[in-house]
C-alpha atoms as a PDB file:
ATOM      1  CA  TRP A   1     -95.686 -33.470 133.911  1.00  0.00           C
ATOM      2  CA  TRP A   2     -94.908 -37.141 134.439  1.00  0.00           C
ATOM      3  CA  SER A   3     -91.243 -36.615 133.603  1.00  0.00           C
ATOM      4  CA  ALA A   4     -90.967 -33.935 136.272  1.00  0.00           C
ATOM      5  CA  ILE A   5     -92.382 -36.294 138.901  1.00  0.00           C
ATOM      6  CA  ILE A   6     -90.104 -39.173 137.952  1.00  0.00           C
ATOM      7  CA  THR A   7     -87.010 -36.970 137.897  1.00  0.00           C
ATOM      8  CA  SER A   8     -87.827 -35.666 141.365  1.00  0.00           C
ATOM      9  CA  LEU A   9     -88.445 -39.105 142.853  1.00  0.00           C
ATOM     10  CA  LEU A  10     -85.081 -40.465 141.700  1.00  0.00           C
ATOM     11  CA  ASN A  11     -83.093 -37.253 141.674  1.00  0.00           C
ATOM     12  CA  VAL A  12     -80.663 -38.441 144.388  1.00  0.00           C
ATOM     13  CA  PHE A  13     -80.024 -42.036 145.415  1.00  0.00           C
ATOM     14  CA  ASN A  14     -77.533 -42.749 148.200  1.00  0.00           C
ATOM     15  CA  SER A  15     -77.451 -46.089 149.995  1.00  0.00           C
ATOM     16  CA  ASP A  16     -74.567 -48.477 150.550  1.00  0.00           C
ATOM     17  CA  ASN A  17     -76.895 -51.465 150.347  1.00  0.00           C
ATOM     18  CA  GLY A  18     -79.821 -50.027 148.427  1.00  0.00           C
ATOM     19  CA  THR A  19     -81.062 -51.151 145.034  1.00  0.00           C
ATOM     20  CA  ILE A  20     -83.191 -49.588 142.334  1.00  0.00           C
ATOM     21  CA  SER A  21     -84.560 -52.338 140.106  1.00  0.00           C
ATOM     22  CA  ASN A  22     -87.294 -52.876 137.532  1.00  0.00           C
ATOM     23  CA  CYS A  23     -87.626 -49.147 136.909  1.00  0.00           C
ATOM     24  CA  ILE A  24     -88.546 -48.275 133.328  1.00  0.00           C
ATOM     25  CA  VAL A  25     -88.976 -44.661 132.223  1.00  0.00           C
ATOM     26  CA  THR A  26     -90.913 -44.134 128.988  1.00  0.00           C
ATOM     27  CA  VAL A  27     -92.023 -40.525 129.313  1.00  0.00           C
ATOM     28  CA  ASP A  28     -91.594 -38.152 126.386  1.00  0.00           C
ATOM     29  CA  THR A  29     -88.918 -35.904 127.900  1.00  0.00           C
ATOM     30  CA  VAL A  30     -86.761 -35.601 131.024  1.00  0.00           C
ATOM     31  CA  LYS A  31     -85.392 -32.072 131.449  1.00  0.00           C
ATOM     32  CA  GLY A  32     -83.061 -30.349 133.878  1.00  0.00           C
ATOM     33  CA  THR A  33     -79.884 -28.330 134.179  1.00  0.00           C
ATOM     34  CA  SER A  34     -77.224 -30.419 135.921  1.00  0.00           C
ATOM     35  CA  SER A  35     -77.068 -34.125 136.816  1.00  0.00           C
ATOM     36  CA  VAL A  36     -79.939 -35.069 134.532  1.00  0.00           C
ATOM     37  CA  GLY A  37     -80.617 -38.749 133.842  1.00  0.00           C
ATOM     38  CA  GLY A  38     -83.414 -40.701 132.242  1.00  0.00           C
ATOM     39  CA  VAL A  39     -83.844 -42.685 135.477  1.00  0.00           C
ATOM     40  CA  VAL A  40     -81.542 -41.209 138.154  1.00  0.00           C
ATOM     41  CA  GLY A  41     -80.085 -37.724 138.508  1.00  0.00           C
ATOM     42  CA  ILE A  42     -77.254 -38.391 140.990  1.00  0.00           C
ATOM     43  CA  LEU A  43     -76.167 -41.811 142.248  1.00  0.00           C
ATOM     44  CA  TYR A  44     -73.747 -41.849 145.193  1.00  0.00           C
ATOM     45  CA  SER A  45     -73.751 -45.548 146.034  1.00  0.00           C
ATOM     46  CA  GLY A  46     -75.880 -48.664 145.635  1.00  0.00           C
ATOM     47  CA  THR A  47     -77.145 -50.700 142.704  1.00  0.00           C
ATOM     48  CA  LEU A  48     -79.201 -49.914 139.620  1.00  0.00           C
ATOM     49  CA  ALA A  49     -80.393 -53.155 138.012  1.00  0.00           C
ATOM     50  CA  LYS A  50     -82.810 -54.277 135.305  1.00  0.00           C
ATOM     51  CA  SER A  51     -83.843 -50.715 134.593  1.00  0.00           C
ATOM     52  CA  GLY A  52     -83.784 -48.349 131.676  1.00  0.00           C
ATOM     53  CA  ALA A  53     -85.084 -45.336 129.825  1.00  0.00           C
ATOM     54  CA  LYS A  54     -86.713 -44.752 126.474  1.00  0.00           C
ATOM     55  CA  THR A  55     -87.051 -41.005 126.327  1.00  0.00           C
ATOM     56  CA  HIS A  56     -85.532 -37.665 125.369  1.00  0.00           C
ATOM     57  CA  VAL A  57     -83.070 -36.297 127.945  1.00  0.00           C
ATOM     58  CA  THR A  58     -82.139 -32.625 127.890  1.00  0.00           C
ATOM     59  CA  GLY A  59     -79.760 -30.738 130.175  1.00  0.00           C
ATOM     60  CA  LYS A  60     -76.512 -28.796 130.364  1.00  0.00           C
ATOM     61  CA  ASN A  61     -74.006 -30.557 132.623  1.00  0.00           C
ATOM     62  CA  SER A  62     -73.688 -34.264 133.487  1.00  0.00           C
ATOM     63  CA  VAL A  63     -76.454 -35.538 131.244  1.00  0.00           C
ATOM     64  CA  GLY A  64     -76.958 -39.279 130.793  1.00  0.00           C
ATOM     65  CA  GLY A  65     -79.456 -41.569 129.148  1.00  0.00           C
ATOM     66  CA  VAL A  66     -79.985 -43.424 132.435  1.00  0.00           C
ATOM     67  CA  ILE A  67     -77.854 -41.670 135.094  1.00  0.00           C
ATOM     68  CA  GLY A  68     -76.747 -38.054 135.010  1.00  0.00           C
ATOM     69  CA  ASN A  69     -73.947 -38.233 137.560  1.00  0.00           C
ATOM     70  CA  ILE A  70     -72.278 -40.999 139.576  1.00  0.00           C
ATOM     71  CA  ALA A  71     -70.412 -39.396 142.476  1.00  0.00           C
ATOM     72  CA  ILE A  72     -68.825 -41.991 144.768  1.00  0.00           C
ATOM     73  CA  ASN A  73     -67.512 -39.807 147.565  1.00  0.00           C
ATOM     74  CA  SER A  74     -67.133 -42.229 150.486  1.00  0.00           C
ATOM     75  CA  ILE A  75     -64.221 -44.612 151.001  1.00  0.00           C
ATOM     76  CA  GLN A  76     -65.112 -48.236 150.206  1.00  0.00           C
ATOM     77  CA  SER A  77     -68.481 -47.252 148.767  1.00  0.00           C
ATOM     78  CA  ALA A  78     -69.631 -48.974 145.600  1.00  0.00           C
ATOM     79  CA  VAL A  79     -71.913 -48.478 142.607  1.00  0.00           C
ATOM     80  CA  TYR A  80     -73.123 -51.404 140.515  1.00  0.00           C
ATOM     81  CA  ILE A  81     -74.844 -50.888 137.155  1.00  0.00           C
ATOM     82  CA  GLN A  82     -76.272 -54.214 136.022  1.00  0.00           C
ATOM     83  CA  GLU A  83     -78.573 -55.022 133.094  1.00  0.00           C
ATOM     84  CA  VAL A  84     -79.384 -51.410 132.311  1.00  0.00           C
ATOM     85  CA  VAL A  85     -80.544 -50.099 128.935  1.00  0.00           C
ATOM     86  CA  ALA A  86     -80.905 -46.675 127.352  1.00  0.00           C
ATOM     87  CA  ASN A  87     -82.729 -45.948 124.101  1.00  0.00           C
ATOM     88  CA  VAL A  88     -82.535 -42.197 124.174  1.00  0.00           C
ATOM     89  CA  GLN A  89     -82.141 -38.924 122.340  1.00  0.00           C
ATOM     90  CA  ILE A  90     -79.841 -36.674 124.388  1.00  0.00           C
ATOM     91  CA  ILE A  91     -79.022 -32.979 124.265  1.00  0.00           C
ATOM     92  CA  GLY A  92     -76.353 -31.658 126.645  1.00  0.00           C
ATOM     93  CA  ASN A  93     -73.359 -29.344 126.831  1.00  0.00           C
ATOM     94  CA  ASN A  94     -70.784 -30.919 129.149  1.00  0.00           C
ATOM     95  CA  ASP A  95     -70.224 -34.570 130.136  1.00  0.00           C
ATOM     96  CA  VAL A  96     -72.899 -36.256 128.072  1.00  0.00           C
ATOM     97  CA  GLY A  97     -73.195 -40.054 127.872  1.00  0.00           C
ATOM     98  CA  GLY A  98     -75.534 -42.652 126.433  1.00  0.00           C
ATOM     99  CA  LEU A  99     -75.755 -44.431 129.797  1.00  0.00           C
ATOM    100  CA  ILE A 100     -74.015 -42.071 132.245  1.00  0.00           C
ATOM    101  CA  GLY A 101     -73.069 -38.426 131.862  1.00  0.00           C
ATOM    102  CA  ASN A 102     -70.291 -38.099 134.427  1.00  0.00           C
ATOM    103  CA  ILE A 103     -68.519 -40.453 136.840  1.00  0.00           C
ATOM    104  CA  GLU A 104     -66.283 -39.304 139.681  1.00  0.00           C
ATOM    105  CA  THR A 105     -64.941 -41.652 142.339  1.00  0.00           C
ATOM    106  CA  ILE A 106     -62.506 -41.331 145.213  1.00  0.00           C
ATOM    107  CA  ALA A 107     -59.825 -43.807 146.246  1.00  0.00           C
ATOM    108  CA  ASN A 108     -60.782 -47.306 147.393  1.00  0.00           C
ATOM    109  CA  ALA A 109     -64.235 -47.080 145.841  1.00  0.00           C
ATOM    110  CA  LYS A 110     -65.782 -49.638 143.493  1.00  0.00           C
ATOM    111  CA  LEU A 111     -67.579 -49.081 140.186  1.00  0.00           C
ATOM    112  CA  GLU A 112     -68.976 -51.888 138.039  1.00  0.00           C
ATOM    113  CA  ILE A 113     -70.846 -51.512 134.754  1.00  0.00           C
ATOM    114  CA  ALA A 114     -71.960 -54.875 133.381  1.00  0.00           C
ATOM    115  CA  ASN A 115     -74.449 -56.305 130.889  1.00  0.00           C
ATOM    116  CA  SER A 116     -75.727 -52.916 129.785  1.00  0.00           C
ATOM    117  CA  TYR A 117     -76.128 -51.012 126.525  1.00  0.00           C
ATOM    118  CA  SER A 118     -77.170 -47.774 124.875  1.00  0.00           C
ATOM    119  CA  LEU A 119     -78.924 -46.872 121.634  1.00  0.00           C
ATOM    120  CA  GLY A 120     -80.126 -43.582 120.197  1.00  0.00           C
ATOM    121  CA  ALA A 121     -78.188 -40.380 119.623  1.00  0.00           C
ATOM    122  CA  ILE A 122     -76.419 -37.445 121.222  1.00  0.00           C
ATOM    123  CA  THR A 123     -77.274 -34.275 119.317  1.00  0.00           C
ATOM    124  CA  GLY A 124     -75.944 -30.734 119.492  1.00  0.00           C
ATOM    125  CA  THR A 125     -72.504 -29.414 120.376  1.00  0.00           C
ATOM    126  CA  HIS A 126     -70.902 -30.732 123.550  1.00  0.00           C
ATOM    127  CA  THR A 127     -67.700 -31.317 125.510  1.00  0.00           C
ATOM    128  CA  ASN A 128     -66.957 -34.880 126.678  1.00  0.00           C
ATOM    129  CA  GLY A 129     -69.571 -36.940 124.866  1.00  0.00           C
ATOM    130  CA  GLY A 130     -69.542 -40.755 124.787  1.00  0.00           C
ATOM    131  CA  GLY A 131     -71.744 -43.621 123.695  1.00  0.00           C
ATOM    132  CA  LEU A 132     -71.583 -45.157 127.179  1.00  0.00           C
ATOM    133  CA  VAL A 133     -70.060 -42.477 129.447  1.00  0.00           C
ATOM    134  CA  GLY A 134     -69.339 -38.800 128.870  1.00  0.00           C
ATOM    135  CA  ARG A 135     -66.533 -38.429 131.390  1.00  0.00           C
ATOM    136  CA  ILE A 136     -64.917 -40.653 134.034  1.00  0.00           C
ATOM    137  CA  ALA A 137     -62.394 -39.467 136.619  1.00  0.00           C
ATOM    138  CA  THR A 138     -60.848 -40.859 139.797  1.00  0.00           C
ATOM    139  CA  VAL A 139     -59.199 -39.192 142.760  1.00  0.00           C
ATOM    140  CA  GLY A 140     -56.599 -41.751 143.788  1.00  0.00           C
ATOM    141  CA  SER A 141     -56.779 -45.481 143.146  1.00  0.00           C
ATOM    142  CA  ALA A 142     -60.225 -46.891 142.441  1.00  0.00           C
ATOM    143  CA  ASN A 143     -61.586 -50.267 141.362  1.00  0.00           C
ATOM    144  CA  ILE A 144     -63.372 -50.054 138.016  1.00  0.00           C
ATOM    145  CA  GLU A 145     -64.864 -52.782 135.871  1.00  0.00           C
ATOM    146  CA  PHE A 146     -66.559 -52.633 132.461  1.00  0.00           C
ATOM    147  CA  ARG A 147     -67.936 -55.992 131.348  1.00  0.00           C
ATOM    148  CA  ASP A 148     -70.199 -57.398 128.615  1.00  0.00           C
ATOM    149  CA  SER A 149     -71.643 -54.093 127.469  1.00  0.00           C
ATOM    150  CA  TYR A 150     -71.986 -52.172 124.227  1.00  0.00           C
ATOM    151  CA  THR A 151     -73.157 -48.998 122.582  1.00  0.00           C
ATOM    152  CA  ALA A 152     -74.608 -48.393 119.140  1.00  0.00           C
ATOM    153  CA  LEU A 153     -75.523 -44.812 119.958  1.00  0.00           C
ATOM    154  CA  ASP A 154     -74.786 -42.170 117.326  1.00  0.00           C
ATOM    155  CA  ILE A 155     -72.856 -39.032 118.259  1.00  0.00           C
ATOM    156  CA  LEU A 156     -74.105 -36.669 115.602  1.00  0.00           C
ATOM    157  CA  GLU A 157     -71.733 -33.739 116.211  1.00  0.00           C
ATOM    158  CA  LYS A 158     -68.272 -35.096 116.904  1.00  0.00           C
ATOM    159  CA  ALA A 159     -65.810 -33.011 118.903  1.00  0.00           C
ATOM    160  CA  ILE A 160     -62.218 -33.503 120.086  1.00  0.00           C
ATOM    161  CA  THR A 161     -63.505 -34.985 123.327  1.00  0.00           C
ATOM    162  CA  SER A 162     -66.152 -37.214 121.731  1.00  0.00           C
ATOM    163  CA  GLY A 163     -65.672 -40.962 121.902  1.00  0.00           C
ATOM    164  CA  GLY A 164     -67.581 -43.971 120.655  1.00  0.00           C
ATOM    165  CA  CYS A 165     -67.598 -45.321 124.225  1.00  0.00           C
ATOM    166  CA  ILE A 166     -66.219 -42.588 126.497  1.00  0.00           C
ATOM    167  CA  GLY A 167     -65.641 -38.908 125.853  1.00  0.00           C
ATOM    168  CA  TYR A 168     -62.901 -38.140 128.381  1.00  0.00           C
ATOM    169  CA  THR A 169     -60.962 -40.221 130.921  1.00  0.00           C
ATOM    170  CA  ASP A 170     -58.866 -39.223 133.934  1.00  0.00           C
ATOM    171  CA  ILE A 171     -58.228 -42.507 135.758  1.00  0.00           C
ATOM    172  CA  ALA A 172     -55.271 -42.799 138.113  1.00  0.00           C
ATOM    173  CA  VAL A 173     -52.692 -45.277 136.797  1.00  0.00           C
ATOM    174  CA  THR A 174     -52.666 -46.945 140.216  1.00  0.00           C
ATOM    175  CA  SER A 175     -56.330 -47.901 139.828  1.00  0.00           C
ATOM    176  CA  THR A 176     -57.414 -51.477 139.279  1.00  0.00           C
ATOM    177  CA  VAL A 177     -59.266 -51.485 135.970  1.00  0.00           C
ATOM    178  CA  ILE A 178     -60.884 -54.516 134.336  1.00  0.00           C
ATOM    179  CA  PHE A 179     -62.679 -54.379 131.035  1.00  0.00           C
ATOM    180  CA  SER A 180     -63.785 -57.342 128.986  1.00  0.00           C
ATOM    181  CA  ASP A 181     -66.026 -57.961 125.986  1.00  0.00           C
ATOM    182  CA  CYS A 182     -67.190 -54.368 125.597  1.00  0.00           C
ATOM    183  CA  PHE A 183     -67.932 -53.070 122.101  1.00  0.00           C
ATOM    184  CA  TRP A 184     -69.046 -50.031 120.178  1.00  0.00           C
ATOM    185  CA  GLU A 185     -70.571 -49.790 116.723  1.00  0.00           C
ATOM    186  CA  LYS A 186     -68.254 -47.774 114.502  1.00  0.00           C
ATOM    187  CA  ASP A 187     -70.579 -46.689 111.711  1.00  0.00           C
ATOM    188  CA  LEU A 188     -69.101 -43.455 110.387  1.00  0.00           C
ATOM    189  CA  ALA A 189     -69.850 -41.427 107.293  1.00  0.00           C
ATOM    190  CA  PRO A 190     -66.983 -40.798 104.850  1.00  0.00           C
ATOM    191  CA  GLY A 191     -64.552 -38.300 106.349  1.00  0.00           C
ATOM    192  CA  GLU A 192     -65.850 -38.646 109.905  1.00  0.00           C
ATOM    193  CA  GLN A 193     -63.383 -39.496 112.661  1.00  0.00           C
ATOM    194  CA  LEU A 194     -64.187 -41.007 116.031  1.00  0.00           C
ATOM    195  CA  GLY A 195     -62.245 -43.284 118.371  1.00  0.00           C
ATOM    196  CA  ASP A 196     -63.372 -45.388 121.298  1.00  0.00           C
ATOM    197  CA  VAL A 197     -62.199 -42.711 123.759  1.00  0.00           C
ATOM    198  CA  GLY A 198     -62.206 -39.050 122.790  1.00  0.00           C
ATOM    199  CA  ALA A 199     -59.404 -37.764 125.013  1.00  0.00           C
ATOM    200  CA  ARG A 200     -57.376 -38.875 128.029  1.00  0.00           C
ATOM    201  CA  LYS A 201     -55.562 -36.813 130.625  1.00  0.00           C
ATOM    202  CA  GLN A 202     -51.823 -37.231 130.261  1.00  0.00           C
ATOM    203  CA  ASP A 203     -50.177 -39.922 132.410  1.00  0.00           C
ATOM    204  CA  THR A 204     -53.433 -41.606 133.349  1.00  0.00           C
ATOM    205  CA  PHE A 205     -54.817 -45.094 132.687  1.00  0.00           C
ATOM    206  CA  MET A 206     -55.682 -45.856 129.060  1.00  0.00           C
ATOM    207  CA  LEU A 207     -59.014 -47.578 128.417  1.00  0.00           C
ATOM    208  CA  SER A 208     -59.587 -49.448 125.160  1.00  0.00           C
ATOM    209  CA  PHE A 209     -62.833 -50.751 123.676  1.00  0.00           C
ATOM    210  CA  ASP A 210     -63.233 -52.882 120.546  1.00  0.00           C
ATOM    211  CA  ASP A 211     -65.013 -51.301 117.601  1.00  0.00           C
ATOM    212  CA  LYS A 212     -67.290 -53.406 115.397  1.00  0.00           C
ATOM    213  CA  THR A 213     -69.064 -52.843 112.107  1.00  0.00           C
ATOM    214  CA  TYR A 214     -72.822 -52.605 111.690  1.00  0.00           C
ATOM    215  CA  ASP A 215     -72.987 -56.223 110.572  1.00  0.00           C
ATOM    216  CA  GLU A 216     -70.661 -57.513 113.301  1.00  0.00           C
ATOM    217  CA  MET A 217     -72.881 -55.960 115.958  1.00  0.00           C
ATOM    218  CA  ARG A 218     -75.766 -58.098 114.738  1.00  0.00           C
ATOM    219  CA  ILE A 219     -74.228 -61.565 114.813  1.00  0.00           C
ATOM    220  CA  ARG A 220     -74.057 -63.841 117.834  1.00  0.00           C
ATOM    221  CA  ASN A 221     -70.397 -64.733 117.278  1.00  0.00           C
ATOM    222  CA  THR A 222     -69.263 -61.211 118.226  1.00  0.00           C
ATOM    223  CA  PHE A 223     -70.676 -61.751 121.702  1.00  0.00           C
ATOM    224  CA  ALA A 224     -69.634 -65.386 122.095  1.00  0.00           C
ATOM    225  CA  ASN A 225     -68.576 -64.961 125.734  1.00  0.00           C
ATOM    226  CA  TRP A 226     -71.774 -63.272 126.883  1.00  0.00           C
ATOM    227  CA  ASP A 227     -74.253 -64.968 129.229  1.00  0.00           C
ATOM    228  CA  LEU A 228     -77.251 -66.444 127.396  1.00  0.00           C
ATOM    229  CA  ASP A 229     -79.241 -66.292 130.634  1.00  0.00           C
ATOM    230  CA  ILE A 230     -78.969 -62.499 130.442  1.00  0.00           C
ATOM    231  CA  TRP A 231     -78.782 -61.653 126.737  1.00  0.00           C
ATOM    232  CA  GLY A 232     -81.011 -62.389 123.753  1.00  0.00           C
ATOM    233  CA  PHE A 233     -80.071 -62.283 120.078  1.00  0.00           C
ATOM    234  CA  SER A 234     -81.898 -61.895 116.782  1.00  0.00           C
ATOM    235  CA  GLU A 235     -79.231 -62.999 114.326  1.00  0.00           C
ATOM    236  CA  ARG A 236     -78.471 -60.343 111.681  1.00  0.00           C
ATOM    237  CA  ASN A 237     -81.595 -58.347 112.604  1.00  0.00           C
ATOM    238  CA  THR A 238     -80.846 -56.313 115.728  1.00  0.00           C
ATOM    239  CA  THR A 239     -78.116 -55.645 118.249  1.00  0.00           C
ATOM    240  CA  PRO A 240     -78.322 -57.770 121.444  1.00  0.00           C
ATOM    241  CA  TYR A 241     -81.102 -57.114 123.951  1.00  0.00           C
ATOM    242  CA  LEU A 242     -81.596 -58.007 127.602  1.00  0.00           C
ATOM    243  CA  LEU A 243     -83.950 -60.906 128.282  1.00  0.00           C
ATOM    244  CA  TRP A 244     -85.811 -58.993 130.961  1.00  0.00           C
ATOM    245  CA  GLU A 245     -86.986 -56.609 128.227  1.00  0.00           C
ATOM    246  CA  ILE A 246     -89.145 -59.306 126.614  1.00  0.00           C
END
């Protein structure tokens, strides 16, 4: 009951200057069909900050731990994801991500994902599944930045388009793309195969994220460039956490 109310309240968010902040979802389950997110269903523009979800998220298309679908469809619009966390169990069919299920942006738009992380698991068979993002695509040249973020989410059933960070990318080579200090925990069973990105459309921009071991993800030195005013660390005990969570 509560999950239905929360999903309805934040199903669509569209504001060039608007901000969702300090929104924490801890209901048992968030369910839907398309554009299903633990906090927001569809985000067209604006900022999501210091928010997160600890829940089960179930859907079919564009299913994300925090945001189901980011659809930037206006020139010079922007979406900023800042200090966002997902600790989720996700079931979805197409475009399934630990933070965001699907991202689509038109030319001259801005997308920034910074100081965010995902934990938990994606279960069941799927197309385009990623620890951070299921699928990201641009129409024309966009401005995209990934910074100081990580995922230690487990993708239980690995497919051709499954990736430790992103399932599938289709980013125009003319886009401006910045990514720095982003990591994923590569903790695979013997015989399992998984890369940082599952698949990429031919002749498009190639993203690359650093993989780290279980132990490396739990030492401060791995994240030496991260902001101590934003992140907290419990050396050798847990992966990094956001200070606002305390």
